[in-house]
Amino acid sequence: MRKILAAIFITAGLAAMSVPLFYHFYGNQKTNELMEQFEQNVEQERIEDDEKEEERERENETEAEDTEASISEADAALFSSGNVIGLIEIEALDLKYPIVEGADSKQLAYGIGHISDTAAVGSMGNCVLAGHRGSRYGTYFKYLNRLSEGDTVKVMDKAGNVYLYEVVSWEVVGPYDNSVKAQGEETELTLLTCENSGTMRLIYHCIYKEGE
């Protein structure tokens, strides 16, 4: 009887240990699928752009306009509201995740969220990106506090344009401090995540350096 009970306890323990591993594996798989889809779409966009340029050189203006108007249903679905709109990469943290539009729990489950009422990536103003401080699905912004002044944050938009930002400062603010979303005339990037068990917010401020 004791051997049976011991076997039951061991089996239950192994099952409990496997649950977080399953979630982490599943989250990484979904994140990688999103990034792969995004990168494939960007490459396809570039190919289509090249083809359109060649077509414009060979044909008249009307034919070129017809070519430019074509867009696949897959592209439209991929970049619809809530889907991938870009990629963020921070070499100093070995971090690379898709950027999705919106920052509710559904969006943040598999990527970094763009706060909808802030500037778009690469645009003049303050683009705010939010991420979990780690979750069962991935690390996300768990190690954001390891960033240092001068570190580079690379962001790609859905057109394949790459923007480089430099970390200039960081601070901890209250959870309802909307000043982090303030817009100005500079091209800025703000990274936001939880701090102190979710009671505060860790904010990193970055300024635009250049595009690739």
CSV table of C-alpha atoms in Angstrom, one decimal, residues 34-142:
chain,number,residue,atom,x,y,z
A,34,LEU,CA,3.7,35.2,-35.1
A,35,MET,CA,7.3,36.4,-35.7
A,36,GLU,CA,7.7,33.9,-38.6
A,37,GLN,CA,4.5,35.0,-40.2
A,38,PHE,CA,5.4,38.7,-39.8
A,39,GLU,CA,8.9,38.2,-41.3
A,40,GLN,CA,7.5,36.2,-44.2
A,41,ASN,CA,4.9,38.9,-44.8
A,42,VAL,CA,7.6,41.7,-44.8
A,43,GLU,CA,9.7,39.7,-47.3
A,44,GLN,CA,6.6,39.1,-49.5
A,45,GLU,CA,5.9,42.9,-49.3
A,46,ARG,CA,9.4,43.6,-50.5
A,47,ILE,CA,9.2,41.2,-53.3
A,48,GLU,CA,5.8,42.6,-54.4
A,49,ASP,CA,7.2,46.1,-54.2
A,50,ASP,CA,10.1,45.2,-56.4
A,51,GLU,CA,7.8,43.5,-58.9
A,52,LYS,CA,5.5,46.6,-58.9
A,53,GLU,CA,8.5,48.9,-59.6
A,54,GLU,CA,9.6,46.7,-62.5
A,55,GLU,CA,6.0,46.7,-63.8
A,56,ARG,CA,5.8,50.5,-63.6
A,57,GLU,CA,9.0,50.7,-65.7
A,58,ARG,CA,7.6,48.4,-68.3
A,59,GLU,CA,4.0,49.4,-68.5
A,60,ASN,CA,2.0,52.6,-68.7
A,61,GLU,CA,0.6,54.5,-65.7
A,62,THR,CA,-2.8,52.8,-65.7
A,63,GLU,CA,-1.3,49.3,-65.7
A,64,ALA,CA,1.0,50.3,-62.9
A,65,GLU,CA,-1.8,51.7,-60.8
A,66,ASP,CA,-3.7,48.4,-61.2
A,67,THR,CA,-0.7,46.5,-60.0
A,68,GLU,CA,-0.3,48.7,-57.0
A,69,ALA,CA,-3.9,48.2,-56.0
A,70,SER,CA,-3.5,44.4,-55.6
A,71,ILE,CA,-3.2,43.0,-52.1
A,72,SER,CA,-3.8,39.5,-50.8
A,73,GLU,CA,-6.4,38.5,-48.3
A,74,ALA,CA,-3.7,36.9,-46.2
A,75,ASP,CA,-1.9,40.3,-45.9
A,76,ALA,CA,-5.1,42.1,-44.9
A,77,ALA,CA,-5.9,39.4,-42.2
A,78,LEU,CA,-2.4,39.4,-40.8
A,79,PHE,CA,-2.2,43.2,-40.3
A,80,SER,CA,-5.8,43.6,-39.1
A,81,SER,CA,-6.6,45.1,-35.7
A,82,GLY,CA,-5.0,43.0,-32.9
A,83,ASN,CA,-2.5,41.2,-35.2
A,84,VAL,CA,1.2,41.7,-35.7
A,85,ILE,CA,2.2,45.3,-36.7
A,86,GLY,CA,6.0,45.0,-36.1
A,87,LEU,CA,8.9,43.4,-34.3
A,88,ILE,CA,11.0,44.6,-31.4
A,89,GLU,CA,14.6,43.4,-30.8
A,90,ILE,CA,16.9,44.3,-27.9
A,91,GLU,CA,20.3,42.7,-28.4
A,92,ALA,CA,21.5,43.6,-24.9
A,93,LEU,CA,18.6,41.4,-23.4
A,94,ASP,CA,18.6,38.8,-26.1
A,95,LEU,CA,15.0,39.8,-26.7
A,96,LYS,CA,12.9,39.5,-29.9
A,97,TYR,CA,9.1,39.6,-29.9
A,98,PRO,CA,6.3,40.6,-32.3
A,99,ILE,CA,4.5,43.9,-31.6
A,100,VAL,CA,0.7,43.7,-31.6
A,101,GLU,CA,-1.8,46.5,-31.7
A,102,GLY,CA,-3.4,47.0,-28.3
A,103,ALA,CA,-2.2,46.1,-24.8
A,104,ASP,CA,-5.0,44.1,-23.1
A,105,SER,CA,-4.4,40.6,-21.8
A,106,LYS,CA,-5.3,39.0,-25.1
A,107,GLN,CA,-2.6,41.0,-27.1
A,108,LEU,CA,0.1,40.7,-24.4
A,109,ALA,CA,-0.3,37.0,-24.1
A,110,TYR,CA,1.9,36.5,-27.2
A,111,GLY,CA,3.8,39.7,-27.8
A,112,ILE,CA,4.6,43.3,-26.9
A,113,GLY,CA,1.6,45.6,-27.1
A,114,HIS,CA,1.5,49.1,-28.8
A,115,ILE,CA,-0.6,51.5,-26.7
A,116,SER,CA,-3.2,52.5,-29.3
A,117,ASP,CA,-3.4,56.2,-28.5
A,118,THR,CA,0.3,56.8,-28.8
A,119,ALA,CA,2.5,57.5,-31.9
A,120,ALA,CA,3.2,54.8,-34.4
A,121,VAL,CA,6.6,53.2,-34.6
A,122,GLY,CA,9.1,55.5,-36.3
A,123,SER,CA,6.6,58.4,-36.3
A,124,MET,CA,7.1,61.8,-34.7
A,125,GLY,CA,5.8,61.7,-31.1
A,126,ASN,CA,6.0,59.1,-28.3
A,127,CYS,CA,5.5,55.5,-29.3
A,128,VAL,CA,4.7,53.5,-26.1
A,129,LEU,CA,5.2,49.7,-26.0
A,130,ALA,CA,4.0,47.6,-23.1
A,131,GLY,CA,5.0,44.1,-22.1
A,132,HIS,CA,4.5,41.6,-19.2
A,133,ARG,CA,7.2,41.3,-16.6
A,134,GLY,CA,7.4,37.6,-17.6
A,135,SER,CA,4.5,35.2,-17.8
A,136,ARG,CA,3.8,31.5,-18.3
A,137,TYR,CA,4.1,32.1,-22.0
A,138,GLY,CA,7.5,33.9,-22.1
A,139,THR,CA,9.9,36.3,-20.5
A,140,TYR,CA,8.9,39.4,-22.5
A,141,PHE,CA,10.0,42.5,-20.5
A,142,LYS,CA,11.1,40.4,-17.4
